[in-house]
Amino acid sequence: MGFSIPVAQDQFASLDERSREIFRRIVESYLETGEPLGSRNLSRLLPMSLSPASVRNVMSDLEDLGLIYSPHISAGRLPTHSGLRFFVDAFMQVGNLSEDERANIDRNIAPLSNREQPLQGMMTQASQMLSGMSRGAGLVITAKNDVVIKHVEFIRLEPFKALAILVGEHNQVENRIIDLPAGITSSQLTEAANFINAHLSGQTLDELRTELNALKLQVQTELGTLAQDLVERGLAVWSGDSEEGKPGRLIVRGRSNLLDGLGSEEDMDRLRLLFDDLERKDNLIEILDLAESGPGVRIFIGAENKLFSLSGSSLVVAPYRDEDNRIVGAVGVIGPTRLNYSRIVPMVDYTAQLMGRLSRKPL
């Protein structure tokens, strides 16, 4: 498998058997129900004989260690974000996907690899599939493709807006609305498109921009100032202004799943914050950076996840790679901190491997 879970050996060794068992039961109860577990109910679940008073003493020690807390004075205990991290590192057993689960992932994603606009289709289907299997929000992000240009057109829509149509060498079509410089005419729209098609076809978007900068001085008489500005605007829209290697497409599916099991106004407030974060795609491109920061599947719990720290959500994310072993995208699941990590980790890992294999095929 392509994932590994580090073990917090020092902290684990500091707990005796009954402390470990009590802590494990509190966390597992939280992951299953989202509710605090009290000492009386906990004493009935333990394999060893402990009174509620003895359980409360152990709980107090775990609370001093910052692993659990009491949401209310008379309530039971819930794991802290640090406690969840400790549980994931030291206690969680990551299983393998069943044959049915693997077949479900293959069935939902693999057939799309030969369809029109396959990358977009694979991303959409992968995010929907992860959402359905995890009961969280599935997300897939990919770096911009180095599309080789075959043909370009500009069509006026409004006095200050035009539709830019970009056709790639494999007949991929991308449409973008671009702002027009003041005073642009229809003939200049045609002139700009003709210039690209005559001089710059057969190159990627980044190569086009570089070539255009190099040609600026020598084409002043051939390409009018306004048309040159239009060409630059069009290429900037297609290529994007982000740094090289930054993701260019993001798909998030399954936000309605995050509404399930909400039990308080505090939960709703956290969900609103998460939805606000999900709308800020300029920050979401950092998901790829998170995926690149370590091998295999990464788990970010609560404040560890700088993108969604305010909402107290968790992110399970893994990168996928091209034929040169470069990271070109990431898949993941975001949801409440009580995600079923042991099931989601292998699911995300397998989906990332599959996306990597399929994205290497000629499209």
XYZ file of C-alpha atoms in Angstrom:
363
model
C 0.000 0.000 0.000
C 1.098 3.598 -0.540
C 0.381 4.868 2.936
C 1.959 4.690 6.360
C 0.794 5.766 9.793
C 3.498 7.009 12.197
C 3.253 5.745 15.762
C 3.548 8.110 18.739
C 5.747 5.664 20.645
C 6.699 7.840 23.630
C 3.185 8.900 24.500
C 1.826 5.410 23.863
C 4.411 3.879 26.190
C 3.475 6.322 28.962
C -0.053 4.901 29.193
C -0.808 1.710 31.073
C -3.170 -0.923 29.714
C -6.344 0.423 31.298
C -5.566 3.996 30.235
C -5.066 2.850 26.646
C -8.309 0.873 26.714
C -10.340 3.747 28.173
C -8.872 6.223 25.707
C -9.500 3.876 22.776
C -13.131 3.351 23.808
C -13.743 7.093 24.130
C -12.341 7.762 20.660
C -14.101 4.849 18.981
C -17.404 5.901 20.555
C -16.871 9.445 19.282
C -16.027 8.260 15.756
C -19.188 6.149 15.715
C -21.718 8.476 17.402
C -20.137 11.915 17.794
C -21.316 11.920 21.405
C -19.293 12.137 24.664
C -18.858 8.913 26.611
C -19.444 8.983 30.390
C -17.659 7.004 33.071
C -20.690 4.891 33.989
C -21.339 3.702 30.440
C -17.627 3.308 29.823
C -17.160 1.074 32.856
C -19.697 -1.353 31.367
C -17.775 -1.559 28.074
C -14.344 -2.317 29.479
C -12.931 -5.855 29.425
C -11.461 -5.284 32.914
C -13.491 -4.622 36.057
C -13.314 -0.910 36.951
C -15.758 1.193 38.914
C -17.061 4.478 37.466
C -14.951 6.293 40.060
C -11.785 4.532 38.893
C -12.688 5.316 35.284
C -13.113 8.997 36.184
C -9.623 9.009 37.710
C -8.136 7.641 34.491
C -10.169 10.139 32.495
C -8.718 12.934 34.604
C -5.180 11.735 33.822
C -5.989 11.569 30.084
C -7.448 15.063 30.284
C -4.238 16.332 31.909
C -2.335 14.861 28.962
C -4.537 16.870 26.566
C -5.984 13.756 24.922
C -9.628 14.189 25.964
C -11.871 16.954 27.275
C -15.332 17.473 28.742
C -17.636 19.562 26.541
C -19.851 20.288 29.568
C -19.320 20.143 33.327
C -21.422 17.023 33.884
C -20.884 15.402 30.484
C -18.687 12.531 29.436
C -15.465 12.953 27.496
C -14.563 13.580 23.846
C -11.134 13.322 22.206
C -9.275 16.562 21.503
C -7.712 17.126 18.091
C -4.402 16.115 19.686
C -6.103 13.008 21.035
C -7.426 12.127 17.590
C -3.960 12.556 16.129
C -2.549 10.310 18.859
C -5.243 7.707 18.180
C -4.582 7.761 14.421
C -0.832 7.425 14.945
C -0.791 4.868 17.761
C -4.038 2.872 17.750
C -5.641 2.903 14.330
C -5.429 -0.247 12.255
C -5.642 0.561 8.546
C -7.413 -2.199 6.687
C -7.396 -3.122 3.016
C -10.188 -2.371 0.609
C -12.538 -5.255 -0.048
C -12.805 -6.674 -3.545
C -16.251 -5.104 -3.865
C -14.896 -1.674 -2.897
C -12.052 -1.921 -5.389
C -14.459 -3.028 -8.098
C -16.755 -0.111 -7.276
C -13.919 2.399 -7.652
C -12.720 0.786 -10.893
C -16.249 0.674 -12.283
C -16.900 4.354 -11.547
C -13.631 5.819 -12.823
C -11.867 3.554 -15.330
C -14.529 3.538 -18.094
C -14.281 7.325 -18.368
C -10.685 7.190 -19.547
C -11.693 6.855 -23.201
C -14.573 9.323 -23.268
C -14.615 12.884 -24.525
C -12.978 15.282 -22.060
C -11.786 12.287 -20.016
C -9.836 14.195 -17.379
C -12.810 16.309 -16.393
C -15.032 13.230 -16.369
C -12.604 11.234 -14.254
C -12.278 14.085 -11.764
C -16.029 14.503 -11.414
C -16.680 10.795 -11.059
C -13.801 10.275 -8.631
C -14.998 13.079 -6.349
C -18.582 11.772 -6.412
C -17.412 8.229 -5.754
C -15.225 9.270 -2.793
C -18.108 11.270 -1.367
C -20.520 8.375 -1.630
C -18.137 5.828 -0.108
C -16.820 8.049 2.684
C -19.940 10.064 3.578
C -17.737 13.149 3.479
C -17.024 15.589 0.675
C -14.809 14.085 -2.023
C -12.360 16.374 -3.770
C -10.038 15.970 -6.732
C -7.554 18.549 -7.963
C -5.165 18.478 -10.896
C -2.404 20.625 -12.318
C -3.066 22.385 -15.584
C -2.461 20.305 -18.684
C 0.189 21.442 -21.136
C -2.294 21.516 -24.001
C -0.772 21.933 -27.459
C -2.730 24.570 -29.396
C -4.244 23.693 -32.774
C -6.713 26.529 -33.283
C -7.956 29.674 -31.518
C -11.016 31.866 -32.035
C -12.359 35.003 -30.349
C -16.111 35.747 -30.524
C -17.552 39.027 -29.261
C -20.343 38.620 -26.705
C -20.673 42.158 -25.356
C -18.851 45.448 -26.014
C -16.263 44.566 -23.356
C -16.408 40.755 -23.266
C -15.534 37.977 -25.697
C -15.615 34.192 -25.796
C -12.147 32.715 -26.326
C -12.243 29.217 -27.858
C -9.117 27.097 -27.558
C -8.826 23.818 -29.503
C -6.039 21.390 -28.561
C -4.204 18.907 -30.755
C -6.473 16.063 -29.580
C -9.589 18.188 -30.218
C -10.018 19.174 -26.585
C -12.069 22.369 -26.431
C -11.837 25.000 -23.693
C -14.073 28.059 -23.587
C -13.246 31.137 -21.524
C -14.925 34.524 -21.123
C -12.315 37.289 -21.323
C -12.528 41.038 -20.783
C -11.854 43.110 -23.885
C -9.676 46.207 -23.860
C -11.537 49.447 -24.527
C -12.153 50.190 -28.212
C -11.473 46.708 -29.571
C -13.113 46.043 -32.926
C -14.394 42.852 -34.495
C -11.630 43.005 -37.088
C -9.039 43.148 -34.310
C -10.578 40.071 -32.718
C -10.121 38.254 -36.000
C -6.614 39.672 -36.389
C -5.562 38.413 -32.964
C -6.896 34.909 -33.637
C -5.250 34.816 -37.065
C -1.939 35.850 -35.538
C -1.985 32.971 -33.046
C -3.108 30.431 -35.629
C -0.482 31.546 -38.166
C 2.520 32.073 -35.902
C 2.064 30.251 -32.605
C 0.079 27.048 -33.188
C 1.644 23.731 -32.197
C 2.838 25.005 -28.822
C 1.620 24.696 -25.254
C 0.058 27.631 -23.450
C 3.190 28.415 -21.475
C 5.253 28.197 -24.660
C 2.805 30.567 -26.349
C 3.188 33.167 -23.655
C 6.975 32.912 -23.756
C 7.017 33.121 -27.545
C 4.675 36.091 -27.552
C 6.911 38.007 -25.151
C 9.887 37.308 -27.381
C 7.997 38.504 -30.480
C 6.690 41.738 -28.937
C 9.213 44.088 -30.508
C 9.400 42.561 -33.964
C 5.654 42.217 -34.463
C 4.611 45.742 -33.504
C 3.806 46.612 -37.126
C 2.222 43.248 -37.870
C 0.072 43.045 -34.755
C -1.744 46.182 -33.629
C -1.427 47.255 -29.992
C -5.020 46.435 -29.143
C -4.885 43.040 -30.813
C -1.602 42.281 -29.047
C -3.238 43.166 -25.738
C -6.113 40.847 -26.602
C -3.774 37.972 -27.389
C -1.981 38.476 -24.079
C -5.246 38.619 -22.169
C -6.492 35.464 -23.815
C -3.326 33.519 -23.119
C -3.217 34.778 -19.546
C -6.748 33.518 -18.984
C -5.947 30.103 -20.377
C -2.596 29.688 -18.736
C -3.581 31.225 -15.410
C -1.510 33.553 -13.291
C -0.557 31.018 -10.644
C 2.956 29.689 -10.246
C 4.134 26.866 -12.443
C 2.936 23.507 -11.159
C -0.040 24.918 -9.262
C -3.339 23.093 -9.755
C -5.692 24.408 -12.379
C -8.876 22.388 -11.833
C -10.713 21.515 -8.652
C -13.892 19.496 -8.195
C -15.647 19.030 -4.850
C -18.691 16.765 -4.566
C -20.855 15.578 -1.679
C -21.184 18.651 0.513
C -24.702 17.541 1.458
C -23.117 14.559 3.216
C -21.581 16.974 5.699
C -25.081 17.881 6.917
C -25.683 14.363 8.220
C -25.485 13.900 11.959
C -25.238 17.550 12.943
C -26.410 17.877 16.511
C -25.853 21.442 17.661
C -25.639 25.062 16.616
C -21.881 24.778 17.144
C -21.793 22.034 14.494
C -23.700 24.289 12.096
C -21.291 27.156 12.705
C -18.319 24.918 11.922
C -20.060 23.705 8.765
C -20.675 27.278 7.599
C -16.975 28.023 8.052
C -16.084 24.896 6.076
C -18.415 25.875 3.217
C -16.799 29.316 3.164
C -13.388 27.639 2.866
C -14.616 25.331 0.116
C -15.670 28.343 -1.929
C -12.222 29.927 -1.719
C -10.507 28.087 -4.523
C -7.444 30.281 -4.290
C -6.722 28.613 -0.957
C -7.831 25.167 -1.996
C -5.002 24.877 -4.498
C -2.780 24.489 -1.449
C -4.226 20.990 -1.131
C -1.619 19.842 -3.624
C 1.121 21.330 -1.451
C -0.238 19.383 1.519
C -0.275 16.185 -0.514
C 3.318 16.763 -1.636
C 4.606 17.290 1.900
C 4.925 13.584 2.658
C 4.714 10.146 1.050
C 1.419 8.355 0.544
C -1.823 9.335 2.240
C -1.702 12.252 4.672
C -4.216 12.890 7.458
C -4.732 16.442 8.716
C -6.936 16.785 11.798
C -8.479 20.058 12.915
C -5.902 22.797 13.396
C -3.227 20.680 11.662
C -5.057 21.466 8.445
C -4.299 25.117 7.722
C -6.937 25.313 4.986
C -9.894 24.302 7.147
C -8.584 24.899 10.668
C -11.362 27.301 11.647
C -14.074 24.781 10.865
C -12.333 22.009 12.820
C -12.538 19.625 9.861
C -10.259 16.790 8.829
C -8.637 16.210 5.456
C -7.398 12.867 4.124
C -5.405 13.470 0.949
C -3.007 11.654 -1.383
C -1.142 12.786 -4.510
C -1.159 11.090 -7.883
C 1.746 11.122 -10.333
C 2.468 11.177 -14.056
C 4.725 8.817 -16.020
C 7.783 10.792 -14.871
C 6.766 10.347 -11.208
C 5.905 14.039 -10.893
C 2.941 14.919 -8.679
C 0.260 16.299 -10.991
C -2.832 16.142 -8.790
C -4.395 14.997 -5.551
C -7.527 13.223 -4.357
C -9.015 13.361 -0.919
C -11.934 13.477 1.473
C -12.851 16.326 3.790
C -15.355 16.041 6.589
C -15.870 16.222 10.349
C -13.066 15.100 12.620
C -14.952 11.865 13.293
C -14.318 10.515 9.801
C -13.834 6.763 9.533
C -10.088 7.167 8.980
C -9.210 3.467 8.887
C -11.622 2.926 5.980
C -11.018 6.195 4.131
C -7.199 6.002 4.070
C -6.991 2.893 1.808
C -9.893 4.228 -0.262
C -8.076 7.498 -0.981
C -4.809 5.664 -1.583
C -6.294 3.291 -4.161
C -8.183 6.094 -5.928
C -4.974 8.151 -6.172
C -3.118 5.202 -7.688
C -5.915 4.640 -10.201
C -6.102 8.329 -11.168
C -2.362 8.307 -11.697
C -2.483 5.294 -14.003
C -5.396 6.595 -16.051
C -4.028 10.126 -16.391
C -0.874 8.728 -18.022
C -2.830 7.338 -20.961
C -2.898 9.414 -24.159
C -6.146 11.362 -24.030
